[in-house]
Amino acid sequence: MAIRVLIAKPGLDGHDRGAKVIARALRDAGMEVIYTGLRQTPEMIAEAALQEDVDVVGLSILSGAHLALVPRIRELMIANEMGDVPILIGGIIPDEDKAKLQEMGVTGIFGPGASTDEIIDFINTIVKDGDGFEAASKTD
Amino acid sequence: MASKPLQKLTESLLQGNRRALSRLLSYVENEREGVDDVLAALFPHTGKAWIIGITGAPGTGKSSLVNTLAKAYRAHGTTVGIIAVDPTSPFSGGAILGDRIRMRDLSGDAGVFIRSMATRGSLGGLARATRDAIRVLDAAGFDLVLVETVGAGQSEVDIVRTAHTTVLVEAPGLGDDVQAIKAGILEIADILVVNKADRPGVKKTVAALKAMLELGHPASLGQLVAHHGRLLPVEDKANGRNAETPMWIPPIVQTIALETTGIDDLMTVIEAHRNHLVDAKIFAQIERQQIEIELHDRLRETLMRRFLQDIDDAILADVIAQIQARRLAPQTAIEQLLRHM
């Protein structure tokens, strides 16, 4: 069963090479990558995550607006009963913001220099039960 | 009977819960245990949605057309479920599902639900679970289900076995008139769209398709092509039709999906096709054929799975070795293997 990953670029930033490199690497690692393209609002990202029932949301942010965008996306995902879906961030994140993002519920942050293997391993480790079937079967 | 959590999920789906819908689509795709019971429970709620297949070569503008078409239907209050299929890598098993990029206009509308699917090894232009996924969207109450196939070549024709109306999207400059008379995908179209109609070569493409219809349709006999899209009574006793049964000639619609040009025309001919199927009582006949094909598919899969479960691996390995040593022909081997069932 393939792990499904949403790769999205929130906000106003037109540089998607990094996002595409990651998308391609995850594809080659056997994952199904839903690629949404540029300039996505938090609402669009949360909606795509819901409709696609992804196991991981990967955000590429180079604009510096991460502290504004991430909490909104997280909030919308929680409202959609997707609070358990890990959010990973790639791009330019200053060290002093990393702890804040983690407090906001971000599971992993990968800056320049992070290898694609590292990201793949990370995803494989955190996604245990892809579509949530076992977890859902246990409740009730 | 489905497990309790699955039953709950099924109920939420029928009440319109989108999280339940997306979860169930995953379970269907992953062939989770008990999901057959869910599909069986949903089955009485299906059969209401009109299913439109959008197929065509990569880059002809299928996703953009789906986006524009869905938006136009939404303006009329019609709810739209979308399944967009993209190919799985034969090497890694992974996939890039990128059809949503073109569908951003549909974001934020509760009357639309878009789901991307990877083919996961299926070769006919759809994924194995697409048929069931359509049923889930149908049961969830969407009036219309748009199914976008993978960028199709000449023989990815599964869509016609699944959709009620099949739209084939072409674009100018993709091939000459010999391409247009080849067998396969062109034959399955109920409606032909020439998208990117602002590009050079559009007249040539339309002309080639018209010529194809003239040759290919026993009913067209020249003058009918001038009236493409209209229903004309045709004598065709060999196929059990009489003069009163109208024949459908695939209309050719020119569109520019990015500018919404031609979309109203496309909606009109889709409606005409639907009316044609229903009025001429062809719909029941097509549905019957589709059910028969589905049953054959399912039987084949189930028998194969059971056979592989039952057969001793050692016997299978032995037969393979014998074939490789040229002591046994594959044809004879099948007879031998079937005796173990």
XYZ file of C-alpha atoms in Angstrom:
481
model
C 0.000 0.000 0.000
C 1.562 3.216 -1.168
C 2.131 6.107 1.226
C 0.285 9.179 -0.055
C 2.008 12.529 0.324
C 0.698 15.990 -0.503
C 3.387 18.372 -1.703
C 2.197 21.954 -1.707
C 3.613 25.427 -1.963
C 1.611 27.806 0.181
C 1.570 31.537 -0.249
C 3.195 33.876 -2.685
C 6.428 32.319 -3.725
C 7.108 31.129 -7.227
C 10.092 28.874 -6.730
C 9.012 25.270 -7.047
C 12.176 23.495 -8.084
C 12.779 22.184 -4.575
C 9.213 20.941 -4.282
C 9.520 19.154 -7.612
C 12.813 17.513 -6.659
C 11.228 16.225 -3.456
C 8.104 15.069 -5.310
C 10.231 13.136 -7.779
C 12.380 11.582 -5.039
C 9.311 10.427 -3.112
C 7.862 8.987 -6.309
C 11.053 7.038 -6.868
C 10.769 5.782 -3.291
C 7.401 4.238 -4.183
C 5.132 6.912 -2.731
C 2.112 8.482 -4.375
C 2.706 12.203 -4.468
C -0.179 14.586 -4.972
C 1.403 17.735 -6.322
C -0.759 20.836 -6.097
C 1.423 23.441 -7.723
C 2.195 27.013 -6.783
C 0.457 29.707 -4.767
C -1.873 27.620 -2.680
C -3.903 29.141 0.120
C -4.040 27.305 3.460
C -7.678 26.494 2.652
C -6.730 24.876 -0.660
C -4.016 22.806 0.998
C -6.218 21.558 3.825
C -8.965 20.730 1.354
C -6.605 18.798 -0.937
C -5.207 16.899 2.071
C -8.738 15.933 3.057
C -9.958 14.885 -0.382
C -6.807 12.920 -1.133
C -6.673 11.324 2.340
C -2.917 11.799 2.464
C -0.646 10.309 5.117
C 1.759 13.268 5.162
C 1.564 16.930 4.165
C 4.814 18.427 2.864
C 5.014 22.208 2.577
C 7.726 24.013 0.663
C 8.107 27.565 1.919
C 10.824 29.944 0.763
C 8.962 33.195 1.306
C 9.547 33.631 5.026
C 5.825 33.545 5.749
C 5.962 30.171 7.494
C 4.891 31.502 10.891
C 1.742 32.929 9.345
C 0.880 30.086 6.973
C 1.613 26.978 9.014
C -0.704 27.600 12.005
C -3.610 28.309 9.669
C -3.034 25.089 7.698
C -2.715 23.104 10.909
C -5.890 24.656 12.316
C -7.869 23.805 9.168
C -6.520 20.259 9.142
C -7.574 19.754 12.759
C -11.045 21.045 11.856
C -11.118 18.408 9.106
C -10.322 15.608 11.580
C -6.813 15.425 10.170
C -4.881 16.602 13.205
C -3.022 13.294 13.292
C -1.528 13.804 9.828
C 2.113 14.907 10.123
C 3.209 18.180 8.532
C 6.744 18.422 7.161
C 8.330 21.665 6.065
C 11.089 22.243 3.593
C 12.683 25.464 2.469
C 14.301 28.377 4.225
C 13.444 28.286 7.912
C 15.621 30.319 10.331
C 16.896 28.289 13.280
C 15.083 30.488 15.798
C 11.722 29.648 14.192
C 12.153 25.886 14.252
C 11.047 25.416 17.865
C 8.032 27.644 17.276
C 6.991 25.577 14.274
C 7.374 22.381 16.248
C 5.134 23.837 18.952
C 2.607 24.565 16.242
C 2.522 20.866 15.468
C 5.076 20.523 12.694
C 6.662 17.061 12.765
C 9.765 17.621 10.639
C 11.754 20.530 9.203
C 14.210 20.045 6.364
C 16.328 22.946 5.202
C 18.870 23.274 2.410
C 21.369 20.430 2.548
C 18.895 17.843 3.777
C 19.223 14.779 1.581
C 16.205 13.263 -0.115
C 17.086 9.904 1.496
C 16.837 11.515 4.909
C 13.339 12.792 4.092
C 12.239 9.441 2.662
C 13.487 7.596 5.755
C 11.741 10.105 7.984
C 8.415 9.624 6.203
C 8.751 5.846 6.219
C 9.353 5.978 9.968
C 6.471 8.260 10.909
C 3.841 6.709 8.659
C 3.011 3.401 10.252
C -0.527 2.743 9.151
C -1.034 4.434 5.822
C -4.758 4.929 5.421
C -5.615 4.782 9.125
C -7.487 1.523 8.691
C -6.017 -0.315 11.694
C -6.482 2.702 13.942
C -10.077 3.127 12.812
C -10.798 -0.590 13.213
C -9.660 -0.496 16.839
C -11.896 2.353 17.939
C -15.301 1.454 19.281
C -21.387 -7.754 7.481
C -18.941 -4.888 7.709
C -17.209 -4.214 11.030
C -18.712 -1.595 13.289
C -16.255 1.217 12.453
C -16.776 0.550 8.754
C -20.539 0.620 9.224
C -20.242 3.953 11.005
C -18.073 5.291 8.214
C -20.640 4.146 5.665
C -23.405 5.956 7.544
C -21.341 9.158 7.758
C -20.651 8.937 4.050
C -24.352 8.702 3.281
C -24.902 11.743 5.510
C -22.411 13.685 3.419
C -19.317 13.612 5.661
C -16.319 14.388 3.453
C -13.737 12.848 5.767
C -15.688 9.585 5.690
C -15.817 9.807 1.907
C -12.071 10.282 1.550
C -11.325 7.512 4.051
C -13.617 5.068 2.274
C -12.040 5.902 -1.067
C -8.666 4.906 0.409
C -10.020 1.668 1.795
C -11.532 0.872 -1.595
C -8.242 1.653 -3.295
C -6.257 -0.422 -0.820
C -8.773 -3.289 -0.957
C -9.130 -3.289 2.814
C -10.725 -6.194 4.564
C -14.478 -5.714 4.807
C -14.644 -3.059 2.124
C -16.599 -5.368 -0.173
C -19.372 -5.358 2.434
C -19.293 -1.562 2.503
C -19.579 -1.427 -1.280
C -22.449 -3.896 -1.117
C -24.195 -1.708 1.472
C -23.675 1.369 -0.698
C -24.777 -0.324 -3.900
C -28.528 0.355 -3.453
C -27.661 4.070 -3.178
C -25.861 4.094 -6.529
C -27.077 4.403 -10.087
C -28.087 8.053 -9.794
C -24.955 9.818 -11.001
C -24.217 10.414 -14.668
C -20.684 9.242 -15.364
C -18.639 11.168 -17.901
C -15.252 9.858 -18.990
C -12.653 12.311 -20.252
C -9.859 10.638 -22.168
C -7.170 11.565 -24.670
C -3.418 11.793 -25.162
C -1.165 13.423 -22.552
C -1.107 17.191 -22.848
C -4.327 17.615 -24.809
C -5.858 19.500 -21.888
C -7.999 16.896 -20.137
C -7.439 18.287 -16.635
C -8.088 21.868 -17.728
C -11.232 20.742 -19.505
C -12.412 18.860 -16.416
C -11.785 22.016 -14.382
C -13.736 24.257 -16.744
C -16.516 21.751 -17.283
C -16.960 21.123 -13.562
C -17.094 24.860 -12.926
C -19.759 25.277 -15.595
C -21.847 22.468 -14.102
C -21.479 24.010 -10.650
C -22.905 27.254 -12.025
C -26.037 25.230 -12.757
C -26.088 23.804 -9.247
C -24.998 20.311 -10.317
C -22.682 18.649 -7.799
C -19.550 17.079 -9.273
C -17.286 14.277 -8.096
C -13.996 14.004 -9.950
C -11.611 11.076 -10.228
C -8.328 11.912 -11.922
C -6.084 8.993 -12.807
C -2.325 9.304 -13.360
C 0.199 6.541 -14.037
C 2.130 4.553 -11.443
C 5.835 4.070 -12.104
C 6.491 0.518 -13.296
C 9.839 0.652 -11.510
C 9.251 2.186 -8.095
C 5.496 1.791 -7.680
C 5.331 5.494 -6.899
C 3.438 8.166 -8.777
C 3.144 11.893 -9.250
C -0.522 12.810 -9.244
C -0.593 16.259 -10.769
C -4.072 16.737 -12.165
C -5.132 18.980 -9.279
C -2.730 21.672 -10.497
C -5.218 22.482 -13.253
C -8.252 22.224 -11.000
C -7.525 25.011 -8.541
C -10.662 26.929 -9.565
C -12.752 24.230 -7.920
C -11.210 24.749 -4.516
C -13.441 25.813 -1.648
C -16.634 24.473 -3.209
C -18.463 21.914 -1.099
C -20.278 20.726 -4.228
C -17.039 19.367 -5.670
C -14.841 16.504 -4.526
C -11.610 15.734 -6.369
C -9.703 12.533 -5.844
C -6.465 11.578 -7.597
C -5.762 7.916 -8.232
C -2.632 6.145 -9.388
C -3.074 3.300 -11.880
C -1.158 0.873 -9.611
C -0.280 -1.435 -12.471
C -3.544 -1.274 -14.398
C -3.082 -0.823 -18.129
C -6.457 0.201 -19.529
C -6.268 3.905 -18.627
C -7.998 3.580 -15.254
C -7.015 2.125 -11.898
C -8.430 -1.200 -10.791
C -10.419 0.502 -8.051
C -11.788 3.309 -10.233
C -15.102 1.579 -10.855
C -15.697 1.141 -7.127
C -14.504 4.670 -6.372
C -17.088 6.010 -8.837
C -19.768 4.057 -6.990
C -18.666 5.556 -3.673
C -18.986 9.084 -5.125
C -22.326 8.121 -6.643
C -23.583 6.863 -3.279
C -22.288 10.043 -1.633
C -24.836 11.871 -3.756
C -22.843 13.616 -6.485
C -25.031 14.306 -9.527
C -22.165 13.928 -11.901
C -18.929 11.956 -11.770
C -16.158 13.109 -14.105
C -13.470 10.508 -14.636
C -10.225 11.676 -16.183
C -8.159 8.780 -17.520
C -4.388 8.664 -17.688
C -2.938 10.323 -20.772
C -4.194 7.634 -23.117
C -2.518 6.170 -26.143
C -4.431 4.219 -28.730
C -5.746 1.312 -26.723
C -6.536 2.556 -23.222
C -10.244 2.068 -23.653
C -11.407 0.875 -20.213
C -13.268 4.118 -19.735
C -15.967 3.140 -22.218
C -16.751 0.127 -20.053
C -17.304 2.404 -17.078
C -18.659 5.771 -18.253
C -22.058 6.687 -19.657
C -20.678 9.398 -21.914
C -17.107 9.188 -23.166
C -15.450 12.408 -24.289
C -12.236 12.095 -26.282
C -10.016 15.171 -26.133
C -7.748 15.894 -29.075
C -5.511 18.870 -29.756
C -4.242 20.314 -33.036
C -0.976 19.039 -34.455
C -0.890 15.567 -32.932
C -1.115 13.390 -36.002
C -2.286 13.088 -39.555
C -5.479 11.651 -40.973
C -4.156 8.093 -40.849
C -4.062 8.373 -37.057
C -7.709 9.295 -37.286
C -8.738 6.102 -39.066
C -6.837 3.738 -36.799
C -8.787 1.435 -34.561
C -9.003 1.973 -30.857
C -9.561 5.044 -28.841
C -11.221 7.125 -31.558
C -13.887 4.492 -31.935
C -15.020 4.715 -28.334
C -15.782 8.418 -28.291
C -19.352 9.577 -27.871
C -18.137 13.147 -28.203
C -14.950 14.414 -29.836
C -13.413 17.571 -28.437
C -10.703 19.482 -30.244
C -9.219 21.481 -27.400
C -6.671 24.299 -27.745
C -8.753 25.452 -30.701
C -6.787 28.701 -30.823
C -3.681 26.795 -31.925
C -2.622 26.495 -35.559
C -3.768 23.350 -37.325
C -7.180 23.186 -35.701
C -9.006 23.102 -39.054
C -6.900 20.172 -40.199
C -7.575 18.230 -37.025
C -11.311 18.850 -37.251
C -11.291 17.874 -40.928
C -9.438 14.632 -40.195
C -11.918 13.728 -37.475
C -14.840 14.530 -39.754
C -13.343 12.337 -42.448
C -12.921 9.585 -39.879
C -16.591 9.808 -38.935
C -17.641 9.701 -42.582
C -15.696 6.509 -43.117
C -16.271 4.940 -39.785
C -19.937 5.386 -39.243
C -22.185 3.203 -41.325
C -24.896 5.706 -40.609
C -23.135 8.826 -41.692
C -22.988 8.404 -45.490
C -21.647 11.837 -46.183
C -24.453 14.233 -45.524
C -24.866 13.285 -41.887
C -21.502 14.698 -40.960
C -22.720 18.133 -41.863
C -25.314 17.636 -39.167
C -22.972 16.168 -36.616
C -24.466 15.961 -33.200
C -27.992 15.650 -34.483
C -29.866 12.419 -34.250
C -31.010 11.096 -37.537
C -33.134 8.030 -38.088
C -31.117 5.323 -39.739
C -31.989 2.018 -41.320
C -29.723 -0.655 -39.907
C -31.701 -3.883 -39.756
C -28.655 -6.068 -39.266
C -28.162 -4.612 -35.805
C -31.801 -4.769 -34.912
C -32.372 -1.073 -35.351
C -35.283 0.235 -37.322
C -36.007 3.559 -38.896
C -37.376 4.896 -35.613
C -34.244 4.198 -33.578
C -32.032 7.224 -33.901
C -28.305 6.758 -34.286
C -25.748 8.785 -32.418
C -23.118 10.438 -34.562
C -20.278 11.694 -32.348
C -20.306 15.470 -32.527
C -17.056 17.403 -32.804
C -16.780 20.311 -30.375
C -14.019 22.895 -30.472
C -12.956 24.242 -27.095
C -10.333 26.434 -25.477
C -10.505 25.093 -21.938
C -8.443 27.891 -20.416
C -10.809 30.537 -21.777
C -13.991 28.470 -21.281
C -14.676 28.833 -25.019
C -16.915 26.059 -26.324
C -17.796 24.714 -22.878
C -21.485 25.555 -23.290
C -21.483 23.639 -26.582
C -19.836 20.697 -24.852
C -22.443 20.715 -22.088
C -25.193 20.828 -24.693
C -23.915 17.775 -26.558
C -23.308 15.872 -23.308
C -26.935 16.545 -22.398
C -27.999 15.497 -25.900
C -26.059 12.251 -25.569
C -27.624 11.540 -22.217
C -31.112 12.188 -23.601
C -30.303 9.999 -26.572
C -29.285 7.057 -24.402
C -32.289 7.404 -22.152
C -34.903 8.158 -24.826
C -33.766 5.493 -27.243
C -33.730 2.981 -24.376
C -30.110 2.296 -25.196
C -29.088 3.153 -21.656
C -30.424 -0.070 -20.170
C -28.650 -2.017 -22.881
C -25.313 -0.287 -22.234
C -25.660 -0.689 -18.496
C -26.346 -4.377 -18.968
C -23.188 -4.753 -21.077
C -21.129 -2.875 -18.520
C -22.405 -5.082 -15.725
C -21.555 -8.170 -17.747
C -17.996 -6.915 -18.333
C -17.638 -6.050 -14.664
C -18.772 -9.518 -13.619
C -16.290 -11.106 -16.004
C -13.489 -8.922 -14.609
C -14.373 -9.763 -11.038
C -14.732 -13.469 -11.772
C -11.356 -13.540 -13.472
C -9.705 -11.804 -10.533
C -11.410 -13.910 -7.890
C -10.743 -17.217 -9.649
C -7.114 -16.261 -10.169
C -6.703 -15.274 -6.528
C -8.344 -18.468 -5.296
C -6.285 -20.576 -7.649
C -3.042 -19.027 -6.446
C -4.145 -19.526 -2.853
C -4.994 -23.178 -3.417
C -2.091 -24.276 -5.526
C 1.006 -25.677 -3.904
C 3.954 -23.367 -4.649
C 6.157 -26.391 -5.304
C 3.834 -27.630 -8.049
C 3.849 -24.222 -9.689
C 7.655 -23.998 -9.483
C 7.959 -27.478 -10.949
C 5.726 -26.609 -13.895
C 7.740 -23.451 -14.571
C 10.967 -25.471 -14.527
C 9.500 -28.030 -16.928
C 8.443 -25.301 -19.342
C 11.861 -23.696 -19.160
C 13.484 -27.060 -19.945
C 11.164 -27.327 -22.958
C 9.685 -30.547 -21.611
C 6.251 -29.019 -21.277
C 4.400 -26.547 -23.457
C 2.701 -23.643 -21.658
C -0.607 -24.674 -23.219
C -0.361 -28.210 -21.812
C 0.810 -26.825 -18.484
C -2.442 -24.920 -18.030
C -4.442 -28.133 -18.415
C -2.252 -29.794 -15.790
C -2.486 -26.870 -13.381
C -6.240 -26.609 -13.658
C -6.557 -30.214 -12.511
C -5.241 -29.060 -9.117
C -8.128 -26.675 -8.590
